[in-house]
Amino acid sequence: PTGAGDSFAGGFLGWVARCGRTDGGMLQQAMACGTTMASLAIEDFSPRRLAETGPEEIARRVALLHRMVHFDLEPLSYLRGGRGLAAPSHVGREARSRPWQRRWTLC
């Protein structure tokens, strides 16, 4: 056990509690915060790395995650054996044929 799941939950729920709302953008930010905390948890044995990390480093790491992670929901349709999740209506036909060119930002 690495503690990554508990750290993710702590970061996610901590952000939700701090914001006091549950709109889509806030939930995306909470996921980024949870992911950041989980990444810190697995860097060292025990909670040592989490204990020595301050808010500035967490903010830098969330910003780094934001720059490096983008994903497409389209591939999920193949897991379900059908069309599944369609691209948003604002994504044109040309972009749908090249899913690697679409970006979904976190924050």
Short mmCIF file of C-alpha atoms in Angstrom, two decimals:
data_model
loop_
_atom_site.label_atom_id
_atom_site.label_comp_id
_atom_site.label_asym_id
_atom_site.label_seq_id
_atom_site.Cartn_x
_atom_site.Cartn_y
_atom_site.Cartn_z
CA PRO A 1 0.00 0.00 0.00
CA THR A 2 1.34 3.38 -1.03
CA GLY A 3 -1.27 5.69 0.44
CA ALA A 4 -1.91 7.18 -3.00
CA GLY A 5 -5.65 6.51 -2.86
CA ASP A 6 -6.02 8.06 0.58
CA SER A 7 -3.91 11.03 -0.51
CA PHE A 8 -6.02 11.48 -3.63
CA ALA A 9 -9.19 11.39 -1.51
CA GLY A 10 -7.72 13.89 0.94
CA GLY A 11 -6.70 16.31 -1.80
CA PHE A 12 -9.99 15.93 -3.65
CA LEU A 13 -12.26 16.25 -0.63
CA GLY A 14 -10.13 19.00 0.88
CA TRP A 15 -10.56 21.07 -2.28
CA VAL A 16 -14.31 20.41 -2.38
CA ALA A 17 -14.65 21.45 1.27
CA ARG A 18 -12.58 24.57 0.71
CA CYS A 19 -14.55 25.70 -2.35
CA GLY A 20 -17.98 24.95 -0.95
CA ARG A 21 -19.55 24.34 -4.36
CA THR A 22 -19.75 21.41 -6.78
CA ASP A 23 -19.80 22.76 -10.32
CA GLY A 24 -17.88 21.01 -13.09
CA GLY A 25 -14.86 23.31 -13.03
CA MET A 26 -14.43 22.95 -9.30
CA LEU A 27 -14.63 19.15 -9.55
CA GLN A 28 -11.93 19.19 -12.22
CA GLN A 29 -9.74 21.30 -9.94
CA ALA A 30 -10.43 18.90 -7.07
CA MET A 31 -9.33 15.99 -9.27
CA ALA A 32 -6.12 17.84 -10.11
CA CYS A 33 -5.47 18.53 -6.43
CA GLY A 34 -6.14 14.90 -5.52
CA THR A 35 -3.85 13.66 -8.29
CA THR A 36 -1.12 16.02 -7.13
CA MET A 37 -1.36 14.81 -3.54
CA ALA A 38 -1.27 11.17 -4.68
CA SER A 39 1.85 11.84 -6.75
CA LEU A 40 3.55 13.30 -3.69
CA ALA A 41 2.50 10.33 -1.55
CA ILE A 42 4.29 7.82 -3.76
CA GLU A 43 7.58 9.74 -3.90
CA ASP A 44 8.78 8.54 -0.50
CA PHE A 45 8.15 5.82 2.04
CA SER A 46 5.62 6.84 4.70
CA PRO A 47 3.91 10.25 4.68
CA ARG A 48 7.27 12.02 4.93
CA ARG A 49 7.03 13.66 1.48
CA LEU A 50 3.53 14.96 2.15
CA ALA A 51 4.57 16.37 5.52
CA GLU A 52 7.47 18.34 4.04
CA THR A 53 5.48 19.79 1.12
CA GLY A 54 4.16 23.34 1.33
CA PRO A 55 1.38 25.14 -0.52
CA GLU A 56 3.78 26.70 -3.04
CA GLU A 57 5.08 23.32 -4.17
CA ILE A 58 1.56 21.92 -4.40
CA ALA A 59 0.50 24.90 -6.54
CA ARG A 60 3.53 24.40 -8.82
CA ARG A 61 2.77 20.72 -9.20
CA VAL A 62 -0.92 21.34 -9.98
CA ALA A 63 0.20 23.84 -12.66
CA LEU A 64 2.60 21.25 -14.09
CA LEU A 65 -0.17 18.65 -14.16
CA HIS A 66 -2.41 21.14 -15.92
CA ARG A 67 0.21 21.68 -18.63
CA MET A 68 0.97 18.00 -19.22
CA VAL A 69 -2.43 16.31 -18.98
CA HIS A 70 -5.11 16.55 -21.58
CA PHE A 71 -7.40 13.79 -22.68
CA ASP A 72 -10.18 12.88 -24.99
CA LEU A 73 -13.41 11.16 -24.00
CA GLU A 74 -13.90 9.62 -27.45
CA PRO A 75 -11.80 6.45 -26.82
CA LEU A 76 -14.17 5.45 -24.02
CA SER A 77 -16.79 4.57 -26.62
CA TYR A 78 -14.63 1.69 -27.84
CA LEU A 79 -14.57 0.17 -24.38
CA ARG A 80 -18.36 -0.04 -24.44
CA GLY A 81 -18.47 -1.59 -27.91
CA GLY A 82 -20.31 1.23 -29.58
CA ARG A 83 -20.46 4.90 -30.22
CA GLY A 84 -20.58 5.66 -26.51
CA LEU A 85 -19.63 9.17 -25.54
CA ALA A 86 -19.86 11.59 -28.41
CA ALA A 87 -17.63 14.60 -28.87
CA PRO A 88 -19.10 17.86 -27.59
CA SER A 89 -21.22 19.76 -30.10
CA HIS A 90 -18.64 22.57 -30.32
CA VAL A 91 -16.06 20.13 -31.75
CA GLY A 92 -16.33 20.10 -35.54
CA ARG A 93 -16.29 17.04 -37.79
CA GLU A 94 -12.67 17.65 -38.81
CA ALA A 95 -11.50 17.72 -35.18
CA ARG A 96 -13.52 14.59 -34.38
CA SER A 97 -11.57 12.68 -37.01
CA ARG A 98 -8.30 13.70 -35.30
CA PRO A 99 -8.92 13.28 -31.56
CA TRP A 100 -5.27 13.89 -30.68
CA GLN A 101 -5.73 17.55 -31.61
CA ARG A 102 -8.45 18.21 -29.01
CA ARG A 103 -7.44 19.39 -25.56
CA TRP A 104 -9.48 19.35 -22.41
CA THR A 105 -8.04 21.60 -19.73
CA LEU A 106 -8.30 20.90 -16.03
CA CYS A 107 -8.64 24.33 -14.46
#
